Amino acid sequence: SLCAAGKPNLSYQELKDLKKANVLHIDVRERWEIDRFGKIPESINIPLGELMEALQMDPTEFREQYNQKMPSKSDPVVFSCLAGTRSKQALGFAMSLGFN
């Protein structure tokens, strides 16, 4: 399941369309889940337990840790997980930090 603030649930096709517009896709599953079920192309993995810290990192540190430019608070971001519960939590965390 996928979450974005403008629309709490996205279809796979909607995500594909958003990715064409340079939306940052953060997969909040645990690393073992990525190993077991596979990585979603063009997503970055930040397990939910690391997300709050990651979104508050220095941009240079974020790039070193995740090999990706840190999103600004106004950049479009989509969260995904296995069933939708963690992605909704991730969305709440990001919004509480001022991401819109």
XYZ file of N, CA, C and O in Angstrom:
400
model
N 0.835 -1.191 0.000
C 0.000 0.000 0.000
C 0.873 1.245 0.000
O 1.946 1.250 0.578
N 0.397 2.274 -0.628
C 1.170 3.496 -0.821
C 0.408 4.671 -0.243
O -0.812 4.702 -0.272
N 1.150 5.649 0.290
C 0.520 6.830 0.885
C 1.164 8.099 0.372
O 2.375 8.172 0.258
N 0.351 9.093 0.129
C 0.821 10.446 -0.163
C -0.169 11.392 0.501
O -1.346 11.077 0.609
N 0.289 12.537 0.968
C -0.567 13.440 1.738
C -1.803 13.864 0.958
O -2.894 13.916 1.501
N -1.633 14.169 -0.313
C -2.763 14.608 -1.119
C -3.796 13.512 -1.313
O -4.971 13.770 -1.460
N -3.337 12.290 -1.286
C -4.224 11.148 -1.506
C -3.695 9.996 -0.660
O -2.643 9.446 -0.961
N -4.400 9.627 0.417
C -3.862 8.627 1.345
C -3.569 7.262 0.721
O -2.748 6.531 1.233
N -4.220 6.911 -0.356
C -3.952 5.631 -1.001
C -3.782 5.837 -2.502
O -4.605 6.469 -3.142
N -2.692 5.289 -3.015
C -2.394 5.392 -4.437
C -2.396 4.014 -5.064
O -2.002 3.049 -4.426
N -2.776 3.951 -6.307
C -2.656 2.698 -7.040
C -1.236 2.577 -7.570
O -0.477 3.556 -7.600
N -0.888 1.402 -8.024
C 0.424 1.174 -8.614
C 0.626 2.083 -9.828
O 1.678 2.693 -9.995
N -0.399 2.204 -10.673
C -0.292 3.054 -11.866
C -0.109 4.517 -11.485
O 0.676 5.237 -12.108
N -0.822 4.975 -10.440
C -0.654 6.362 -9.991
C 0.777 6.603 -9.507
O 1.360 7.654 -9.772
N 1.340 5.623 -8.818
C 2.722 5.747 -8.365
C 3.670 5.819 -9.559
O 4.575 6.655 -9.590
N 3.454 4.955 -10.547
C 4.306 4.982 -11.746
C 4.254 6.357 -12.409
O 5.277 6.886 -12.822
N 3.063 6.923 -12.482
C 2.908 8.245 -13.088
C 3.620 9.312 -12.256
O 4.284 10.192 -12.803
N 3.503 9.234 -10.936
C 4.172 10.197 -10.057
C 5.690 10.101 -10.171
O 6.389 11.108 -10.131
N 6.196 8.876 -10.315
C 7.645 8.695 -10.397
C 8.230 9.363 -11.643
O 9.371 9.780 -11.633
N 7.432 9.491 -12.681
C 7.889 10.195 -13.881
C 8.103 11.676 -13.585
O 8.814 12.361 -14.296
N 7.459 12.172 -12.523
C 7.556 13.586 -12.144
C 8.551 13.786 -10.990
O 8.445 14.744 -10.236
N 9.488 12.863 -10.843
C 10.538 12.972 -9.823
C 10.031 13.010 -8.389
O 10.518 13.775 -7.564
N 9.056 12.199 -8.087
C 8.589 12.053 -6.712
C 9.543 11.109 -5.993
O 9.925 10.076 -6.542
N 9.939 11.470 -4.779
C 10.796 10.590 -3.985
C 9.933 9.490 -3.377
O 8.945 9.769 -2.707
N 10.302 8.254 -3.626
C 9.565 7.095 -3.110
C 10.382 6.470 -1.993
O 11.468 5.954 -2.229
N 9.854 6.530 -0.777
C 10.522 5.953 0.389
C 9.764 4.706 0.819
O 8.583 4.764 1.164
N 10.458 3.583 0.788
C 9.910 2.301 1.212
C 10.293 2.130 2.686
O 11.468 2.082 3.024
N 9.301 2.063 3.576
C 9.576 2.017 5.017
C 9.581 0.593 5.585
O 9.563 0.400 6.800
N 9.655 -0.405 4.690
C 9.769 -1.778 5.173
C 11.142 -2.006 5.798
O 12.093 -1.281 5.525
N 11.243 -3.061 6.612
C 12.522 -3.449 7.205
C 13.430 -4.015 6.114
O 12.955 -4.517 5.090
N 14.730 -3.960 6.349
C 15.686 -4.440 5.337
C 15.485 -5.922 5.011
O 15.637 -6.325 3.861
N 15.135 -6.726 6.014
C 14.924 -8.154 5.735
C 13.728 -8.346 4.796
O 13.712 -9.285 4.008
N 12.751 -7.454 4.863
C 11.599 -7.550 3.957
C 12.021 -7.236 2.524
O 11.536 -7.865 1.582
N 12.919 -6.275 2.376
C 13.439 -5.938 1.048
C 14.188 -7.157 0.494
O 14.008 -7.542 -0.662
N 15.024 -7.769 1.348
C 15.772 -8.958 0.931
C 14.835 -10.090 0.536
O 15.063 -10.791 -0.444
N 13.768 -10.261 1.305
C 12.855 -11.386 1.066
C 11.882 -11.137 -0.084
O 11.632 -12.016 -0.897
N 11.309 -9.934 -0.150
C 10.256 -9.656 -1.126
C 10.714 -8.813 -2.310
O 9.990 -8.670 -3.280
N 11.908 -8.240 -2.218
C 12.445 -7.464 -3.331
C 12.323 -5.966 -3.145
O 11.457 -5.471 -2.435
N 13.223 -5.267 -3.814
C 13.263 -3.802 -3.779
C 12.337 -3.260 -4.852
O 12.267 -3.788 -5.953
N 11.651 -2.197 -4.534
C 10.809 -1.527 -5.513
C 11.728 -0.618 -6.331
O 12.462 0.185 -5.754
N 11.740 -0.755 -7.652
C 12.641 0.060 -8.475
C 12.511 1.549 -8.175
O 11.410 2.065 -7.980
N 13.657 2.207 -8.121
C 13.747 3.650 -7.919
C 13.191 4.126 -6.581
O 12.828 5.288 -6.434
N 13.128 3.236 -5.602
C 12.734 3.654 -4.254
C 13.973 3.623 -3.366
O 14.968 2.989 -3.705
N 13.898 4.326 -2.244
C 14.955 4.190 -1.253
C 14.348 3.566 -0.018
O 13.191 3.816 0.315
N 15.113 2.733 0.630
C 14.629 2.042 1.820
C 15.102 2.784 3.061
O 16.289 2.939 3.290
N 14.140 3.277 3.817
C 14.396 3.849 5.138
C 13.381 3.189 6.067
O 12.205 3.553 6.063
N 13.811 2.163 6.831
C 12.870 1.496 7.730
C 12.156 2.505 8.632
O 12.752 3.522 9.035
N 10.907 2.231 8.935
C 10.083 3.156 9.707
C 10.781 3.611 10.983
O 10.718 4.784 11.347
N 11.483 2.692 11.657
C 12.169 3.037 12.900
C 13.287 4.055 12.730
O 13.713 4.673 13.703
N 13.765 4.253 11.510
C 14.834 5.221 11.225
C 14.305 6.507 10.606
O 15.053 7.479 10.461
N 13.046 6.518 10.230
C 12.525 7.603 9.400
C 12.583 8.972 10.066
O 13.023 9.940 9.456
N 12.131 9.083 11.320
C 12.126 10.389 11.994
C 13.533 10.976 12.023
O 13.731 12.148 11.723
N 14.498 10.152 12.387
C 15.886 10.609 12.437
C 16.379 10.991 11.035
O 17.012 12.026 10.849
N 16.060 10.158 10.054
C 16.521 10.403 8.684
C 15.990 11.726 8.147
O 16.726 12.478 7.500
N 14.718 12.025 8.411
C 14.115 13.245 7.881
C 14.604 14.506 8.581
O 14.293 15.618 8.150
N 15.370 14.320 9.659
C 15.926 15.465 10.384
C 17.447 15.568 10.214
O 18.089 16.410 10.820
N 18.019 14.705 9.378
C 19.464 14.698 9.169
C 19.929 15.938 8.418
O 19.159 16.571 7.704
N 21.217 16.186 8.534
C 21.883 17.153 7.690
C 21.826 16.584 6.261
O 22.018 15.377 6.069
N 21.536 17.417 5.245
C 21.429 16.896 3.878
C 22.650 16.103 3.397
O 22.499 15.115 2.673
N 23.834 16.507 3.815
C 25.043 15.782 3.407
C 25.056 14.390 4.026
O 25.366 13.399 3.367
N 24.689 14.319 5.298
C 24.636 13.029 5.996
C 23.562 12.125 5.370
O 23.764 10.927 5.193
N 22.425 12.698 5.007
C 21.346 11.937 4.374
C 21.849 11.325 3.070
O 21.634 10.152 2.806
N 22.537 12.140 2.255
C 23.053 11.644 0.969
C 24.051 10.509 1.185
O 24.032 9.506 0.479
N 24.929 10.662 2.189
C 25.913 9.615 2.475
C 25.234 8.326 2.937
O 25.620 7.235 2.536
N 24.224 8.464 3.771
C 23.538 7.297 4.338
C 22.649 6.582 3.314
O 22.616 5.369 3.251
N 21.904 7.351 2.524
C 20.878 6.768 1.649
C 21.169 6.922 0.158
O 20.350 6.515 -0.670
N 22.290 7.541 -0.189
C 22.695 7.708 -1.582
C 21.606 8.398 -2.406
O 21.302 8.016 -3.531
N 21.007 9.412 -1.821
C 19.880 10.124 -2.430
C 19.847 11.536 -1.863
O 20.162 11.743 -0.693
N 19.443 12.496 -2.667
C 19.276 13.869 -2.184
C 18.164 13.887 -1.138
O 17.112 13.276 -1.325
N 18.419 14.590 -0.044
C 17.404 14.698 1.006
C 16.229 15.535 0.495
O 16.433 16.592 -0.112
N 15.009 15.075 0.729
C 13.860 15.865 0.268
C 13.708 17.135 1.100
O 13.974 17.135 2.303
N 13.291 18.207 0.457
C 12.939 19.415 1.212
C 11.511 19.224 1.716
O 10.799 18.310 1.273
N 11.092 20.078 2.596
C 9.756 19.929 3.180
C 8.635 20.134 2.164
O 7.508 19.760 2.402
N 8.974 20.705 1.009
C 7.942 20.909 -0.024
C 8.058 19.920 -1.184
O 7.227 19.937 -2.086
N 9.079 19.060 -1.174
C 9.223 18.066 -2.234
C 8.143 16.991 -2.124
O 7.785 16.587 -1.012
N 7.642 16.501 -3.253
C 6.667 15.411 -3.193
C 7.344 14.101 -2.781
O 8.394 13.737 -3.307
N 6.753 13.440 -1.793
C 7.282 12.177 -1.265
C 6.129 11.186 -1.167
O 5.021 11.555 -0.783
N 6.397 9.938 -1.524
C 5.434 8.852 -1.379
C 6.074 7.805 -0.478
O 7.250 7.484 -0.626
N 5.302 7.276 0.460
C 5.765 6.205 1.344
C 5.052 4.914 0.982
O 3.874 4.928 0.633
N 5.766 3.806 1.100
C 5.137 2.504 0.883
C 5.648 1.518 1.910
O 6.713 1.693 2.506
N 4.850 0.479 2.126
C 5.221 -0.629 3.010
C 4.508 -1.872 2.469
O 4.063 -1.879 1.330
N 4.368 -2.883 3.287
C 3.739 -4.108 2.807
C 2.206 -4.029 2.803
O 1.569 -4.405 1.828
N 1.624 -3.500 3.883
C 0.167 -3.517 3.994
C -0.483 -2.140 4.082
O -1.690 -2.027 3.974
N 0.302 -1.089 4.316
C -0.275 0.251 4.386
C -0.230 0.899 5.749
O -0.319 2.112 5.863
N -0.080 0.102 6.798
C -0.078 0.649 8.160
C 1.161 1.506 8.405
O 1.057 2.640 8.878
N 2.324 0.983 8.085
C 3.560 1.728 8.329
C 3.673 2.945 7.417
O 4.195 3.985 7.839
N 3.201 2.843 6.182
C 3.287 4.010 5.292
C 2.404 5.145 5.812
O 2.778 6.314 5.711
N 1.267 4.819 6.404
C 0.415 5.855 7.001
C 1.122 6.481 8.208
O 1.054 7.687 8.415
N 1.815 5.664 9.013
C 2.588 6.196 10.137
C 3.703 7.102 9.624
O 3.946 8.169 10.181
N 4.375 6.674 8.572
C 5.464 7.459 7.980
C 4.943 8.813 7.504
O 5.585 9.847 7.715
N 3.784 8.803 6.883
C 3.167 10.040 6.414
C 2.903 10.968 7.601
O 3.206 12.154 7.553
N 2.384 10.414 8.690
C 2.138 11.204 9.901
C 3.421 11.781 10.477
O 3.475 12.954 10.869
N 4.487 10.969 10.512
C 5.786 11.442 11.006
C 6.263 12.618 10.158
O 6.676 13.648 10.679
N 6.241 12.434 8.835
C 6.748 13.469 7.926
C 5.935 14.764 8.085
O 6.509 15.863 8.158
N 4.631 14.632 8.170
C 3.787 15.827 8.323
C 4.049 16.512 9.658
O 4.056 17.738 9.738
N 4.314 15.737 10.706
C 4.595 16.332 12.023
C 5.916 17.101 12.008
O 6.116 17.996 12.825
N 6.804 16.766 11.057
C 8.078 17.478 10.915
C 7.972 18.659 9.940
O 8.961 19.304 9.652
N 6.780 18.893 9.429
C 6.572 20.043 8.551
C 6.574 19.738 7.067
O 6.475 20.648 6.243
N 6.678 18.458 6.709
C 6.598 18.096 5.283
C 5.139 18.238 4.847
O 4.231 17.914 5.594
N 4.950 18.736 3.618
C 3.576 18.874 3.154
C 3.350 18.099 1.877
O 2.356 18.128 1.288
